Short mmCIF file of C-alpha atoms in Angstrom, two decimals:
data_model
loop_
_atom_site.label_atom_id
_atom_site.label_comp_id
_atom_site.label_asym_id
_atom_site.label_seq_id
_atom_site.Cartn_x
_atom_site.Cartn_y
_atom_site.Cartn_z
CA UNK A 158 21.46 77.72 154.11
CA UNK A 159 22.23 81.26 155.33
CA UNK A 160 24.29 79.84 158.22
CA UNK A 161 26.37 77.76 155.80
CA UNK A 162 26.99 80.79 153.54
CA UNK A 163 28.06 82.92 156.55
CA UNK A 164 30.43 80.16 157.64
CA UNK A 165 32.19 80.14 154.25
CA UNK A 166 32.46 83.95 154.20
CA UNK A 167 34.10 83.97 157.64
CA UNK A 168 36.51 81.23 156.55
CA UNK A 169 37.46 83.20 153.41
CA UNK A 170 38.18 86.37 155.38
CA UNK A 171 40.37 84.46 157.81
CA UNK A 172 42.37 82.97 154.90
CA UNK A 173 43.00 86.43 153.36
CA UNK A 174 44.10 87.80 156.77
CA UNK A 175 46.50 84.86 157.20
CA UNK A 176 48.10 85.46 153.76
CA UNK A 177 48.65 89.17 154.49
CA UNK A 178 50.29 88.40 157.85
CA UNK A 179 52.52 85.71 156.23
CA UNK A 180 53.91 87.91 153.47
CA UNK A 181 54.31 90.87 155.80
CA UNK A 182 56.40 88.69 158.07
CA UNK A 183 58.77 87.83 155.18
CA UNK A 184 59.56 91.49 154.37
CA UNK A 185 63.05 92.72 155.29
CA UNK A 186 64.75 96.07 155.15
CA UNK A 187 67.49 94.57 152.95
CA UNK A 188 65.20 93.53 150.08
CA UNK A 189 66.32 94.70 146.60
CA UNK A 190 68.76 93.73 143.78
CA UNK A 191 71.46 91.25 144.74
CA UNK A 192 75.11 92.25 144.47
CA UNK A 193 77.05 90.51 141.71
CA UNK A 194 79.95 90.08 144.15
CA UNK A 195 80.93 90.74 147.75
CA UNK A 196 80.44 94.35 148.89
CA UNK A 197 84.18 94.71 149.54
CA UNK A 198 85.14 93.26 146.14
CA UNK A 199 87.80 95.17 144.15
CA UNK A 200 89.85 94.18 141.10
CA UNK A 201 92.57 96.01 139.18
CA UNK A 202 93.97 94.43 136.05
CA UNK A 203 93.92 94.39 132.25
CA UNK A 204 91.13 93.73 129.78
CA UNK A 205 91.42 92.58 126.19
CA UNK A 206 89.87 93.16 122.77
CA UNK A 207 89.40 91.15 119.57
CA UNK A 208 88.75 93.81 116.90
CA UNK A 209 90.73 96.80 115.59
CA UNK A 210 90.76 98.73 112.31
CA UNK A 211 92.90 101.61 111.06
CA UNK A 212 91.36 104.53 109.11
CA UNK A 213 88.15 102.58 108.37
CA UNK A 214 89.98 100.08 106.18
CA UNK A 215 91.55 102.59 103.76
CA UNK A 216 94.57 101.47 101.74
CA UNK A 217 96.82 104.48 102.47
CA UNK A 218 97.27 106.78 105.46
CA UNK A 219 98.91 110.14 104.81
CA UNK A 220 101.53 111.08 107.39
CA UNK A 221 100.04 114.57 107.90
CA UNK A 222 96.52 113.28 108.62
CA UNK A 223 94.90 112.11 111.85
CA UNK A 224 95.07 108.34 112.27
CA UNK A 225 91.79 106.77 113.41
CA UNK A 226 92.00 103.57 115.42
CA UNK A 227 88.66 101.78 115.81
CA UNK A 228 88.50 99.23 118.64
CA UNK A 229 85.69 96.83 119.44
CA UNK A 230 84.71 93.56 121.15
CA UNK A 231 86.43 94.75 124.32
CA UNK A 232 86.25 92.77 127.56
CA UNK A 233 86.32 95.10 130.56
CA UNK A 234 84.92 92.87 133.36
CA UNK A 235 81.79 95.01 133.80
CA UNK A 236 80.01 97.87 132.08
CA UNK A 237 81.95 100.68 133.76
CA UNK A 238 85.22 99.07 134.76
CA UNK A 239 87.33 100.44 131.86
CA UNK A 240 89.71 103.06 133.29
CA UNK A 241 91.85 103.79 130.26
CA UNK A 242 93.37 102.69 126.95
CA UNK A 243 97.14 103.04 126.80
CA UNK A 244 99.00 102.75 123.50
CA UNK A 245 102.46 101.25 123.10
CA UNK A 246 104.43 102.13 119.94
CA UNK A 247 107.27 99.87 118.80
CA UNK A 248 109.33 100.22 115.60
CA UNK A 249 110.46 97.09 113.77
CA UNK A 250 112.38 97.85 110.55
CA UNK A 251 109.93 100.00 108.52
CA UNK A 252 106.84 98.90 110.50
CA UNK A 253 105.31 100.81 113.40
CA UNK A 254 103.43 98.44 115.72
CA UNK A 255 100.62 99.83 117.89
CA UNK A 256 99.63 97.72 120.90
CA UNK A 257 96.64 99.07 122.90
CA UNK A 258 96.42 98.04 126.56
CA UNK A 259 93.12 98.17 128.49
CA UNK A 260 93.34 98.98 132.20
CA UNK A 261 90.30 98.15 134.32
CA UNK A 262 89.18 98.77 137.89
CA UNK A 263 86.14 96.78 139.02
CA UNK A 264 84.14 96.97 142.27
CA UNK A 265 80.91 95.43 143.55
CA UNK A 266 79.01 98.50 142.37
CA UNK A 267 77.59 98.44 138.87
CA UNK A 268 76.59 101.44 136.76
CA UNK A 269 74.44 101.92 133.66
CA UNK A 270 76.01 101.68 130.19
CA UNK A 271 74.58 101.19 126.69
CA UNK A 272 76.16 97.76 126.18
CA UNK A 273 78.55 95.35 127.83
CA UNK A 274 81.21 95.17 125.10
CA UNK A 275 81.83 98.80 124.09
CA UNK A 276 83.34 100.07 120.84
CA UNK A 277 85.49 103.17 120.68
CA UNK A 278 87.47 105.22 118.16
CA UNK A 279 90.79 106.84 119.07
CA UNK A 280 92.16 109.84 117.16
CA UNK A 281 95.96 109.78 116.91
CA UNK A 282 98.29 112.41 115.48
CA UNK A 283 101.65 110.70 115.15
CA UNK A 284 104.77 112.80 115.58
CA UNK A 285 107.46 113.10 112.91
CA UNK A 286 109.79 111.21 115.24
CA UNK A 287 107.35 108.30 115.54
CA UNK A 288 106.91 107.87 111.77
CA UNK A 289 110.50 108.54 110.71
CA UNK A 290 111.56 105.66 108.42
CA UNK A 291 108.12 104.02 108.69
CA UNK A 292 106.22 102.69 105.64
CA UNK A 293 103.60 100.52 107.35
CA UNK A 294 101.50 100.80 110.50
CA UNK A 295 100.08 97.69 112.17
CA UNK A 296 97.92 97.14 115.23
CA UNK A 297 97.87 94.03 117.42
CA UNK A 298 96.14 92.94 120.62
CA UNK A 299 97.44 91.55 123.90
CA UNK A 300 97.56 88.07 122.38
CA UNK A 301 100.17 89.29 119.87
CA UNK A 302 97.64 88.86 117.04
CA UNK A 303 97.93 91.34 114.15
CA UNK A 304 94.44 92.75 113.53
CA UNK A 305 94.94 95.37 110.80
CA UNK A 306 97.58 97.24 108.80
CA UNK A 307 97.80 100.34 106.62
CA UNK A 308 100.44 101.78 104.29
CA UNK A 309 101.94 105.05 105.54
CA UNK A 310 102.84 107.53 102.76
CA UNK A 311 104.00 111.11 102.47
CA UNK A 312 102.23 113.04 99.73
CA UNK A 313 98.75 113.85 98.48
CA UNK A 314 95.69 111.91 97.26
CA UNK A 315 93.47 113.22 94.44
CA UNK A 316 90.12 111.71 93.43
CA UNK A 317 89.03 111.69 89.76
CA UNK A 318 86.04 110.43 87.78
CA UNK A 319 86.55 109.91 84.04
CA UNK A 320 85.38 107.80 81.10
CA UNK A 321 87.13 105.57 78.55
CA UNK A 322 85.27 104.55 75.37
CA UNK A 323 85.32 100.79 74.75
CA UNK A 324 84.42 99.99 71.14
CA UNK A 325 82.24 96.96 70.30
CA UNK A 326 85.23 95.44 68.49
CA UNK A 327 86.48 94.35 71.93
CA UNK A 328 83.90 91.53 71.70
CA UNK A 329 85.87 89.84 68.87
CA UNK A 330 88.64 87.57 70.26
CA UNK A 331 90.26 87.44 66.80
CA UNK A 332 91.14 91.13 67.19
CA UNK A 333 93.19 90.71 70.39
CA UNK A 334 95.48 92.22 71.56
CA UNK A 335 93.38 95.35 71.36
CA UNK A 336 93.55 98.63 73.29
CA UNK A 337 91.95 102.04 73.40
CA UNK A 338 93.84 105.15 72.34
CA UNK A 339 96.53 106.45 74.68
CA UNK A 340 96.42 110.18 73.93
CA UNK A 341 93.83 112.95 73.84
CA UNK A 342 94.74 116.40 72.56
CA UNK A 343 98.40 115.44 72.81
CA UNK A 344 98.19 114.34 76.46
CA UNK A 345 98.51 110.78 77.77
CA UNK A 346 95.23 109.30 79.00
CA UNK A 347 94.29 105.96 80.66
CA UNK A 348 93.67 102.99 78.35
CA UNK A 349 91.89 99.63 78.34
CA UNK A 350 93.85 96.64 77.01
CA UNK A 351 92.41 93.21 76.23
CA UNK A 352 94.72 90.27 75.55
CA UNK A 353 94.14 86.63 74.65
CA UNK A 354 95.49 84.33 77.36
CA UNK A 355 94.81 80.85 75.97
CA UNK A 356 92.47 78.64 73.94
CA UNK A 357 90.68 75.50 75.12
CA UNK A 358 89.32 73.23 72.35
CA UNK A 359 86.23 71.16 73.11
CA UNK A 360 83.62 69.07 71.28
CA UNK A 361 79.82 69.01 71.59
CA UNK A 362 77.84 65.91 70.56
CA UNK A 363 74.43 66.28 68.94
CA UNK A 364 71.72 64.41 66.98
CA UNK A 365 68.99 65.67 64.72
CA UNK A 366 65.41 65.26 65.96
CA UNK A 367 62.34 65.15 63.73
CA UNK A 368 59.97 68.09 64.13
CA UNK A 369 56.49 68.28 62.55
CA UNK A 370 54.45 71.41 61.90
CA UNK A 371 50.97 71.17 63.42
CA UNK A 372 49.68 74.52 62.10
CA UNK A 373 50.84 75.59 58.63
CA UNK A 374 50.19 79.19 57.60
CA UNK A 375 51.71 79.07 54.09
CA UNK A 376 51.67 76.52 51.29
CA UNK A 377 54.98 75.97 49.54
CA UNK A 378 55.63 74.01 46.36
CA UNK A 379 59.01 73.07 47.76
CA UNK A 380 60.48 73.06 51.28
CA UNK A 381 64.00 72.76 52.62
CA UNK A 382 65.23 71.40 55.96
CA UNK A 383 66.42 73.94 58.49
CA UNK A 384 68.44 72.70 61.46
CA UNK A 385 67.63 74.83 64.48
CA UNK A 386 70.84 74.96 66.52
CA UNK A 387 70.49 75.93 70.21
CA UNK A 388 71.95 79.15 71.57
CA UNK A 389 73.84 77.18 74.26
CA UNK A 390 75.27 73.67 74.28
CA UNK A 391 75.51 71.07 77.04
CA UNK A 392 78.96 69.50 76.91
CA UNK A 393 77.98 66.65 79.27
CA UNK A 394 75.15 65.30 77.11
CA UNK A 395 74.18 64.61 73.50
CA UNK A 396 72.15 67.64 72.44
CA UNK A 397 68.92 67.02 70.49
CA UNK A 398 68.59 69.51 67.65
CA UNK A 399 65.17 69.81 65.93
CA UNK A 400 64.92 69.95 62.14
CA UNK A 401 62.26 72.40 60.93
CA UNK A 402 61.21 73.09 57.35
CA UNK A 403 60.96 76.39 55.52
CA UNK A 404 59.77 77.48 52.09
CA UNK A 405 62.57 77.01 49.56
CA UNK A 406 61.51 79.72 47.10
CA UNK A 407 60.54 82.60 49.41
CA UNK A 408 60.94 84.09 52.85
CA UNK A 409 57.33 83.32 53.72
CA UNK A 410 56.55 81.71 57.05
CA UNK A 411 55.91 78.02 56.65
CA UNK A 412 54.74 77.24 60.19
CA UNK A 413 53.85 79.21 63.31
CA UNK A 414 56.90 79.05 65.55
CA UNK A 415 54.98 77.75 68.57
CA UNK A 416 53.31 74.95 66.58
CA UNK A 417 56.32 72.74 65.94
CA UNK A 418 56.04 69.34 67.60
CA UNK A 419 59.28 67.48 68.29
CA UNK A 420 59.53 63.69 68.08
CA UNK A 421 62.40 62.34 70.20
CA UNK A 422 61.81 58.81 68.92
CA UNK A 423 63.13 59.70 65.46
CA UNK A 424 66.74 60.73 65.83
CA UNK A 425 69.64 60.96 63.43
CA UNK A 426 73.16 59.69 64.00
CA UNK A 427 75.46 61.25 66.60
CA UNK A 428 77.54 64.10 65.19
CA UNK A 429 80.32 66.30 66.55
CA UNK A 430 80.43 70.07 66.80
CA UNK A 431 83.95 71.42 67.48
CA UNK A 432 84.18 74.54 69.60
CA UNK A 433 86.82 76.70 71.31
CA UNK A 434 86.82 78.58 74.59
CA UNK A 435 88.65 81.90 74.32
CA UNK A 436 90.32 82.89 77.60
CA UNK A 437 91.17 86.57 77.77
CA UNK A 438 91.94 89.27 80.33
CA UNK A 439 91.10 92.96 80.35
CA UNK A 440 93.43 95.51 81.92
CA UNK A 441 93.27 99.18 82.79
CA UNK A 442 96.66 100.87 82.26
CA UNK A 443 97.81 104.36 83.15
CA UNK A 444 100.96 106.43 83.39
CA UNK A 445 101.22 107.65 87.00
CA UNK A 446 103.67 109.84 88.95
CA UNK A 447 106.85 107.95 89.79
CA UNK A 448 106.36 105.77 92.89
CA UNK A 449 102.67 106.69 93.03
CA UNK A 450 99.83 104.22 93.59
CA UNK A 451 96.05 103.92 93.95
CA UNK A 452 94.31 104.58 97.23
CA UNK A 453 91.02 103.25 95.79
CA UNK A 454 89.69 102.11 92.41
CA UNK A 455 86.13 101.51 91.17
CA UNK A 456 84.55 100.67 87.79
CA UNK A 457 80.97 101.05 86.56
CA UNK A 458 79.04 101.15 83.24
CA UNK A 459 81.28 98.35 82.01
CA UNK A 460 79.66 97.72 78.60
CA UNK A 461 80.95 97.25 75.07
CA UNK A 462 80.11 100.00 72.61
CA UNK A 463 79.90 102.56 75.41
CA UNK A 464 81.92 104.55 77.89
CA UNK A 465 83.34 102.78 80.92
CA UNK A 466 83.27 104.91 84.07
CA UNK A 467 86.28 104.92 86.38
CA UNK A 468 86.57 106.46 89.85
CA UNK A 469 90.02 106.31 91.35
CA UNK A 470 92.05 107.99 94.06
CA UNK A 471 95.63 108.55 92.94
CA UNK A 472 98.45 109.00 95.42
CA UNK A 473 101.28 111.35 94.39
CA UNK A 474 104.35 111.20 96.66
CA UNK A 475 106.26 114.19 98.03
CA UNK A 476 109.93 114.75 97.22
CA UNK A 477 110.96 113.50 100.66
CA UNK A 478 109.03 110.21 100.28
CA UNK A 479 111.48 107.30 100.40
CA UNK A 480 108.99 104.45 99.87
CA UNK A 481 107.61 103.32 96.52
CA UNK A 482 104.33 101.61 95.65
CA UNK A 483 102.55 99.37 95.86
CA UNK A 484 102.49 99.79 92.09
CA UNK A 485 103.07 97.86 88.89
CA UNK A 486 106.17 99.69 87.73
CA UNK A 487 107.67 102.96 88.93
CA UNK A 488 105.52 105.12 86.67
CA UNK A 489 103.05 102.64 85.13
CA UNK A 490 100.01 101.15 86.83
CA UNK A 491 98.14 98.07 85.61
CA UNK A 492 94.76 97.09 87.07
CA UNK A 493 93.24 93.72 86.17
CA UNK A 494 89.56 94.42 85.42
CA UNK A 495 88.86 90.69 84.98
CA UNK A 496 90.17 89.86 88.45
CA UNK A 497 89.38 93.24 90.07
CA UNK A 498 92.87 93.76 91.53
CA UNK A 499 96.08 95.67 90.95
CA UNK A 500 98.94 93.92 89.18
CA UNK A 501 101.89 94.78 91.43
CA UNK A 502 105.59 94.16 90.91
CA UNK A 503 106.08 92.00 94.01
CA UNK A 504 105.59 88.66 92.27
CA UNK A 505 104.47 89.42 88.71
CA UNK A 506 107.47 91.04 87.00
CA UNK A 507 107.33 88.51 84.15
CA UNK A 508 103.64 89.28 83.64
CA UNK A 509 104.27 93.03 83.64
CA UNK A 510 107.14 92.79 81.14
CA UNK A 511 104.93 90.67 78.87
CA UNK A 512 102.01 93.11 79.16
CA UNK A 513 104.27 96.03 78.37
CA UNK A 514 105.41 94.36 75.12
CA UNK A 515 101.85 93.36 74.21
CA UNK A 516 100.59 96.90 74.85
CA UNK A 517 103.12 98.36 72.39
CA UNK A 518 102.08 95.89 69.64
CA UNK A 519 98.31 95.98 70.30
CA UNK A 520 95.93 97.38 67.69
CA UNK A 521 94.22 100.64 68.65
CA UNK A 522 90.44 100.16 68.57
CA UNK A 523 88.20 102.62 66.69
CA UNK A 524 87.09 105.65 68.65
CA UNK A 525 83.76 106.68 67.14
CA UNK A 526 82.04 108.02 70.28
CA UNK A 527 82.64 111.52 71.53
CA UNK A 528 84.22 111.16 74.97
CA UNK A 529 83.31 113.21 78.01
#
């Protein structure tokens, strides 16, 4: 037994020695990471990119400010092959086109980098010669694809936060057109205008449904039927409307509200309930400096019977500014609060003329809340 055990131990040691010799024989001085290409590889050319944004998506760039060009999704062959970004400026009418060009130099050697497709932001200070006669800046890639644009203006931008009181009477469509007051202490202030656009007649169909009280809490000598109409109607179906009973000679409770039991097997005849959809729009209007516009516009606390909060950045042009807008009219801005967009004069002149006439004839809503 001992001889057999010794035999197996000797065999095991020989096997371990063989494995060590085998793997040692496979070792080479050239072991290590493999090259991604031949050691003499070299490439000089151009990369490309698929993303660009001007001034973080702002609506207006002031000519005296630094222009920020964000670039991303760049292909540069390898992590460290990007040698430079060269910008080409071309004027076309009143548009300044910016075309970035990526130059790359790649070799077999790789180097560490945070990610393969880098993003970068370029800071540009355009000269007066470059922006002379320019009203729009656009950026495109090597595939001639326009990626972003921004309006170029000469002037100043001021940011304001203010409130406009919107009376609860704005909830009544019969009162339209209705607007808030346009002056405060003799000075013009922004207003809210609501107008009726159209009416859509429709019909709901309904049938009465018997309802029995299962737990009476008051005895009445005489009861009267009370049709309990729903708060909302389904236009695609015949609505079942329960008929409850109440005491005829007092305001006492006849039945606990949760103890009515409806019986859909006992229905009345089909009846019609005419209804009308009131389509209306709400606008924010303001007198602005001639040829001014909004750089940004935001609304909050939009409730009836309270103060609506507005935050807007107003652009006021310099005397040398030759471009106008985008605005509604030269000195009047209209913002559609229902559609959350400016009403500009490019394709809505008829709408603006109509709104101007409606504004003059609109009733001024009560102003019972002290404004901030």
